Tab-separated table of C-alpha atoms in Angstrom:
chain	number	residue	atom	x	y	z
A	1	MET	CA	100.137	115.011	104.096
A	2	MET	CA	103.557	115.383	105.683
A	3	GLN	CA	105.042	118.815	105.058
A	4	THR	CA	108.554	119.155	103.607
A	5	THR	CA	109.606	121.063	106.732
A	6	ILE	CA	109.007	117.927	108.831
A	7	THR	CA	112.333	116.177	108.485
A	8	THR	CA	113.264	114.733	111.873
A	9	ILE	CA	111.484	111.547	112.964
A	10	LEU	CA	112.223	109.683	116.190
A	11	PHE	CA	111.175	106.025	116.299
A	12	VAL	CA	110.635	104.716	119.831
A	13	VAL	CA	110.946	100.945	119.601
A	14	ASN	CA	109.893	98.539	122.341
A	15	PRO	CA	112.073	95.456	121.595
A	16	ILE	CA	109.943	93.058	123.665
A	17	SER	CA	106.466	94.417	122.941
A	18	GLY	CA	104.151	91.590	121.949
A	19	GLY	CA	106.917	89.073	122.622
A	20	ARG	CA	108.337	89.616	119.121
A	21	ASP	CA	111.809	90.513	117.910
A	22	LYS	CA	111.699	94.091	116.588
A	23	LYS	CA	114.872	93.776	114.469
A	24	ASP	CA	112.625	93.255	111.437
A	25	HIS	CA	110.803	96.487	112.258
A	26	GLN	CA	114.057	98.432	112.489
A	27	ASP	CA	115.231	96.996	109.192
A	28	ALA	CA	111.922	97.912	107.562
A	29	ILE	CA	112.126	101.469	108.903
A	30	GLU	CA	115.664	101.951	107.600
A	31	LYS	CA	114.784	100.478	104.196
A	32	PHE	CA	111.608	102.538	103.833
A	33	PHE	CA	113.228	105.870	104.672
A	34	ALA	CA	116.592	105.269	102.934
A	35	PRO	CA	115.524	107.027	99.676
A	36	LEU	CA	113.723	109.834	101.525
A	37	PRO	CA	115.262	113.095	102.799
A	38	HIS	CA	114.057	112.815	106.375
A	39	LYS	CA	116.389	112.471	109.350
A	40	ILE	CA	115.655	109.208	111.155
A	41	ASP	CA	116.652	108.297	114.714
A	42	VAL	CA	115.807	105.157	116.721
A	43	PHE	CA	115.398	105.011	120.489
A	44	LEU	CA	115.301	101.491	121.957
A	45	LEU	CA	113.347	101.108	125.167
A	46	ASN	CA	114.797	99.021	127.991
A	47	ASP	CA	113.896	98.169	131.568
A	48	LYS	CA	115.581	101.214	133.135
A	49	ASN	CA	114.687	104.901	133.094
A	50	ASN	CA	112.696	104.673	129.871
A	51	ALA	CA	110.610	107.767	130.551
A	52	GLN	CA	113.499	109.988	131.634
A	53	CYS	CA	115.808	108.857	128.829
A	54	LEU	CA	113.093	109.292	126.197
A	55	GLU	CA	112.322	112.788	127.435
A	56	LYS	CA	116.015	113.690	127.214
A	57	ARG	CA	116.288	112.275	123.676
A	58	ILE	CA	113.278	114.303	122.534
A	59	GLU	CA	114.744	117.472	124.049
A	60	GLN	CA	118.081	116.865	122.319
A	61	LEU	CA	116.750	115.799	118.917
A	62	LYS	CA	113.747	118.132	118.713
A	63	PRO	CA	111.854	115.843	116.312
A	64	GLN	CA	108.757	116.925	114.457
A	65	ILE	CA	107.335	113.388	114.680
A	66	VAL	CA	107.772	110.717	117.347
A	67	VAL	CA	106.664	107.242	116.302
A	68	ALA	CA	105.710	104.560	118.832
A	69	VAL	CA	106.737	101.099	117.557
A	70	GLY	CA	105.008	98.748	119.967
A	71	GLY	CA	101.672	98.216	121.656
A	72	ASP	CA	99.339	100.503	123.570
A	73	GLY	CA	101.788	100.817	126.463
A	74	THR	CA	104.471	102.194	124.138
A	75	VAL	CA	101.962	104.522	122.484
A	76	GLY	CA	100.914	105.834	125.898
A	77	MET	CA	104.496	106.400	127.021
A	78	VAL	CA	105.287	108.427	123.909
A	79	ALA	CA	102.025	110.377	124.096
A	80	LYS	CA	102.762	111.528	127.648
A	81	LYS	CA	106.015	113.113	126.471
A	82	ILE	CA	104.510	115.066	123.592
A	83	LEU	CA	101.026	115.900	124.880
A	84	ASN	CA	100.030	119.525	124.369
A	85	THR	CA	103.050	120.244	122.145
A	86	ASP	CA	103.471	120.692	118.395
A	87	ILE	CA	105.152	117.273	118.111
A	88	ILE	CA	103.150	114.715	116.113
A	89	LEU	CA	102.538	111.137	117.249
A	90	GLY	CA	102.872	108.295	114.754
A	91	ILE	CA	102.115	104.629	115.420
A	92	VAL	CA	103.585	101.413	114.027
A	93	PRO	CA	101.573	98.685	115.796
A	94	ALA	CA	103.772	95.898	117.144
A	95	GLY	CA	102.322	94.810	120.485
A	96	SER	CA	100.061	92.238	122.060
A	97	ALA	CA	97.347	94.881	122.258
A	98	ASN	CA	97.153	97.454	119.473
A	99	GLY	CA	93.871	99.056	120.419
A	100	MET	CA	94.772	102.619	119.485
A	101	ALA	CA	96.140	101.533	116.103
A	102	ARG	CA	92.973	99.559	115.413
A	103	GLU	CA	90.872	102.558	116.402
A	104	LEU	CA	92.786	104.742	113.917
A	105	ASN	CA	92.707	102.110	111.136
A	106	ILE	CA	96.488	101.807	111.127
A	107	PRO	CA	97.441	98.415	109.616
A	108	GLU	CA	99.756	95.981	111.386
A	109	ASN	CA	101.783	95.559	108.202
A	110	VAL	CA	104.942	97.577	108.909
A	111	GLU	CA	105.388	99.052	105.441
A	112	GLU	CA	101.738	100.111	105.241
A	113	ALA	CA	102.007	101.738	108.675
A	114	LEU	CA	105.174	103.575	107.594
A	115	LYS	CA	103.345	104.962	104.567
A	116	ILE	CA	101.035	106.711	107.024
A	117	ILE	CA	104.050	108.213	108.793
A	118	GLU	CA	105.180	109.622	105.432
A	119	ASN	CA	101.844	110.539	103.864
A	120	GLY	CA	99.199	110.570	106.578
A	121	ARG	CA	97.208	113.538	107.791
A	122	VAL	CA	97.433	115.128	111.233
A	123	LYS	CA	94.403	115.342	113.495
A	124	LYS	CA	94.056	116.755	116.996
A	125	ALA	CA	92.852	113.942	119.242
A	126	ASP	CA	91.430	114.128	122.750
A	127	ALA	CA	92.822	112.344	125.768
A	128	ILE	CA	91.445	111.708	129.252
A	129	SER	CA	93.165	112.378	132.556
A	130	ILE	CA	92.089	109.587	134.932
A	131	ASN	CA	93.486	109.625	138.466
A	132	ASN	CA	96.456	111.534	137.012
A	133	GLN	CA	96.986	108.773	134.427
A	134	LEU	CA	96.854	109.627	130.720
A	135	CYS	CA	94.255	107.633	128.787
A	136	LEU	CA	94.160	107.790	124.997
A	137	HIS	CA	91.957	104.809	124.335
A	138	LEU	CA	89.934	102.897	126.943
A	139	SER	CA	90.165	102.517	130.705
A	140	ASP	CA	87.898	100.616	133.018
A	141	ILE	CA	87.198	99.322	136.486
A	142	GLY	CA	85.879	95.868	137.280
A	143	LEU	CA	85.772	92.781	135.118
A	144	ASN	CA	88.044	93.713	132.213
A	145	ALA	CA	90.666	95.310	134.461
A	146	ARG	CA	90.867	92.008	136.328
A	147	LEU	CA	91.273	90.260	132.973
A	148	VAL	CA	94.138	92.623	132.092
A	149	LYS	CA	95.815	91.834	135.427
A	150	TYR	CA	95.690	88.086	134.793
A	151	PHE	CA	96.809	88.554	131.189
A	152	GLU	CA	99.878	90.520	132.313
A	153	GLU	CA	100.710	87.797	134.814
A	154	GLY	CA	100.318	85.009	132.225
A	155	ASN	CA	102.696	83.804	129.538
A	156	MET	CA	100.354	83.564	126.538
A	157	ARG	CA	99.716	86.497	124.202
A	158	GLY	CA	97.202	87.276	121.456
A	159	LYS	CA	93.541	86.288	121.310
A	160	LEU	CA	94.237	82.831	122.740
A	161	GLY	CA	95.906	84.440	125.724
A	162	TYR	CA	92.909	86.704	126.265
A	163	ALA	CA	90.495	83.788	125.887
A	164	LYS	CA	92.383	81.747	128.482
A	165	VAL	CA	92.303	84.422	131.158
A	166	ALA	CA	88.791	85.492	130.132
A	167	LEU	CA	87.499	82.077	131.112
A	168	LYS	CA	89.097	82.470	134.534
A	169	VAL	CA	87.519	85.889	135.014
A	170	LEU	CA	84.134	85.359	133.393
A	171	PHE	CA	83.259	82.262	135.379
A	172	ASN	CA	83.851	84.231	138.569
A	173	PRO	CA	82.216	87.599	137.818
A	174	GLN	CA	82.171	90.186	140.588
A	175	ASN	CA	79.361	92.692	140.652
A	176	ILE	CA	80.235	96.220	141.776
A	177	ARG	CA	78.048	99.025	143.085
A	178	VAL	CA	79.007	102.427	141.725
A	179	ILE	CA	78.028	106.040	142.246
A	180	LEU	CA	78.697	108.380	139.307
A	181	LYS	CA	78.776	112.123	139.858
A	182	SER	CA	78.989	114.691	137.073
A	183	LYS	CA	77.600	118.145	136.332
A	184	GLU	CA	74.404	116.414	135.170
A	185	GLY	CA	73.863	114.923	138.624
A	186	GLU	CA	74.363	111.643	140.467
A	187	ILE	CA	73.364	108.105	139.561
A	188	LYS	CA	73.790	104.752	141.300
A	189	ARG	CA	74.206	101.496	139.412
A	190	ASP	CA	75.154	97.834	139.811
A	191	ALA	CA	77.508	96.643	137.076
A	192	PHE	CA	80.124	94.119	135.996
A	193	MET	CA	82.386	96.936	134.863
A	194	VAL	CA	82.474	100.636	134.061
A	195	VAL	CA	84.444	101.872	131.058
A	196	LEU	CA	85.854	105.354	130.563
A	197	ALA	CA	85.982	105.467	126.794
A	198	ASN	CA	87.733	107.940	124.537
A	199	ALA	CA	87.590	105.405	121.700
A	200	SER	CA	85.013	102.886	120.460
A	201	LYS	CA	86.586	99.417	120.666
A	202	TYR	CA	89.154	97.258	122.391
A	203	GLY	CA	92.247	95.880	120.687
A	204	THR	CA	90.428	92.594	120.134
A	205	GLY	CA	87.913	94.483	118.003
A	206	ALA	CA	85.091	94.218	120.536
A	207	VAL	CA	83.015	97.419	120.217
A	208	ILE	CA	82.272	98.757	123.684
A	209	ASN	CA	81.353	102.348	122.813
A	210	PRO	CA	79.625	102.653	119.416
A	211	THR	CA	79.439	106.456	119.624
A	212	GLY	CA	83.126	106.866	120.525
A	213	ASP	CA	84.883	109.772	118.816
A	214	LEU	CA	88.511	110.711	119.524
A	215	TYR	CA	87.960	114.296	118.371
A	216	ASP	CA	84.652	115.469	119.888
A	217	GLY	CA	85.865	116.951	123.195
A	218	LEU	CA	83.906	114.369	125.201
A	219	PHE	CA	84.353	110.864	126.579
A	220	GLU	CA	81.768	108.209	127.381
A	221	VAL	CA	81.098	106.388	130.615
A	222	VAL	CA	79.916	102.928	129.583
A	223	ILE	CA	78.161	100.933	132.311
A	224	ILE	CA	77.958	97.216	131.564
A	225	LYS	CA	75.104	95.630	133.462
A	226	HIS	CA	74.403	91.942	133.942
A	227	ILE	CA	75.136	89.978	130.795
A	228	GLY	CA	75.473	86.267	129.987
A	229	ILE	CA	78.957	84.800	130.392
A	230	GLY	CA	78.940	83.147	126.953
A	231	THR	CA	77.791	86.314	125.236
A	232	LEU	CA	80.434	88.441	126.918
A	233	LEU	CA	83.215	86.004	126.098
A	234	LYS	CA	82.196	85.903	122.416
A	235	ARG	CA	82.157	89.688	122.207
A	236	TRP	CA	85.551	89.965	123.890
A	237	ILE	CA	87.327	87.840	121.306
A	238	THR	CA	85.352	88.746	118.180
A	239	PRO	CA	84.790	92.187	116.628
A	240	LYS	CA	81.121	92.676	117.464
A	241	THR	CA	79.064	95.189	119.398
A	242	LEU	CA	77.596	94.468	122.817
A	243	ASP	CA	73.817	94.377	123.059
A	244	PRO	CA	72.770	98.017	123.612
A	245	LYS	CA	70.084	96.794	126.023
A	246	LYS	CA	72.823	95.517	128.327
A	247	ILE	CA	74.822	98.738	128.530
A	248	GLU	CA	74.240	102.363	129.511
A	249	VAL	CA	76.289	105.142	127.904
A	250	ILE	CA	76.733	108.602	129.431
A	251	GLN	CA	78.707	111.373	127.716
A	252	ALA	CA	80.803	113.615	129.928
A	253	GLU	CA	83.576	116.173	130.119
A	254	ALA	CA	84.350	115.174	133.712
A	255	VAL	CA	83.112	112.553	136.142
A	256	ASN	CA	83.812	111.127	139.584
A	257	ILE	CA	83.109	107.445	140.223
A	258	TYR	CA	82.927	105.848	143.653
A	259	THR	CA	82.708	102.106	144.415
A	260	HIS	CA	81.570	100.254	147.516
A	261	LYS	CA	84.867	98.355	147.681
A	262	LYS	CA	88.253	98.429	146.000
A	263	VAL	CA	88.061	97.229	142.400
A	264	HIS	CA	90.608	96.494	139.681
A	265	PHE	CA	91.576	99.444	137.459
A	266	GLN	CA	93.366	99.546	134.086
A	267	VAL	CA	94.358	102.328	131.690
A	268	ASP	CA	94.901	101.609	127.982
A	269	GLY	CA	95.641	97.948	128.659
A	270	GLU	CA	98.038	98.613	131.560
A	271	TYR	CA	96.949	97.312	134.955
A	272	ILE	CA	97.214	100.066	137.589
A	273	GLY	CA	95.900	98.433	140.775
A	274	LYS	CA	92.783	98.569	142.939
A	275	VAL	CA	90.832	101.765	143.545
A	276	LYS	CA	87.676	102.974	145.280
A	277	GLN	CA	87.467	106.294	143.449
A	278	VAL	CA	88.107	107.357	139.878
A	279	SER	CA	88.236	110.985	138.768
A	280	ALA	CA	88.313	111.678	135.029
A	281	LYS	CA	88.319	114.792	132.844
A	282	ILE	CA	88.685	115.324	129.112
A	283	LEU	CA	91.817	116.900	127.628
A	284	PRO	CA	90.385	118.158	124.333
A	285	GLY	CA	92.541	118.242	121.209
A	286	GLN	CA	95.861	118.016	123.057
A	287	LEU	CA	97.492	115.292	120.944
A	288	ASN	CA	98.582	115.724	117.324
A	289	ILE	CA	98.340	112.297	115.736
A	290	LEU	CA	98.999	110.860	112.278
A	291	VAL	CA	96.089	108.974	110.735
A	292	PRO	CA	95.493	107.501	107.266
A	293	GLU	CA	94.401	109.892	104.521
A	294	GLY	CA	90.648	109.951	104.415
A	295	SER	CA	90.217	109.230	108.130
């Protein structure tokens, strides 16, 4: 439950997230908070100096809560600025990919999401540092990262957009050889992709890591072995779990992954580029985040 001392809330709005006009979101925010005593401020993202300007606004305003109004990219940008502080992260999902919101059971309905900002509970969530990138949700190398690259380059959003680029990727799968090193030892595997998972499922609802827990001080390395193209496509666009016989899950606090060639790499739905090495470590309980009561 929000405490009465928490009165300053900064909404960070991505106007073009998900290809939608966010004027309706701003109107809803103003209407919802009009009868309440809290101080509300809105920061509109643009194409220039977003990170630096947001950091300056937070320093000036000193908000108790910063709310990301957008997709996973907006959530990640805000999280980087408030990680390991007392500031609380709120989420109003409004992007093409709302994986973190789905993971936290935050509804896409704006008013319902705002009720969580007002009345939700605060939990301390983990994050992962991956090649000096902050990951809150899911990152991976291989097949899905290539899908993310094509999706970013395309002009169609939503599940249809994912399905279109998925066909392009899935009918030309590229196997990768990986070496994973952790304190438990070293293993070698062939795989379509390797996921570094703080959470359990993608924004589409596809469950990739059934044991995922944002609060347990661990992350999972999910190795996806050979799997039928039709099966993988169905799981990517429908909220179902992959066949446990086709995946291998390893819990870790830290891991180093090496590949035989450069492979595509994405973090929380943002394509980063090609890599041959990935180093990841858990950042336990460093993010205060608002979740629905009962979560």
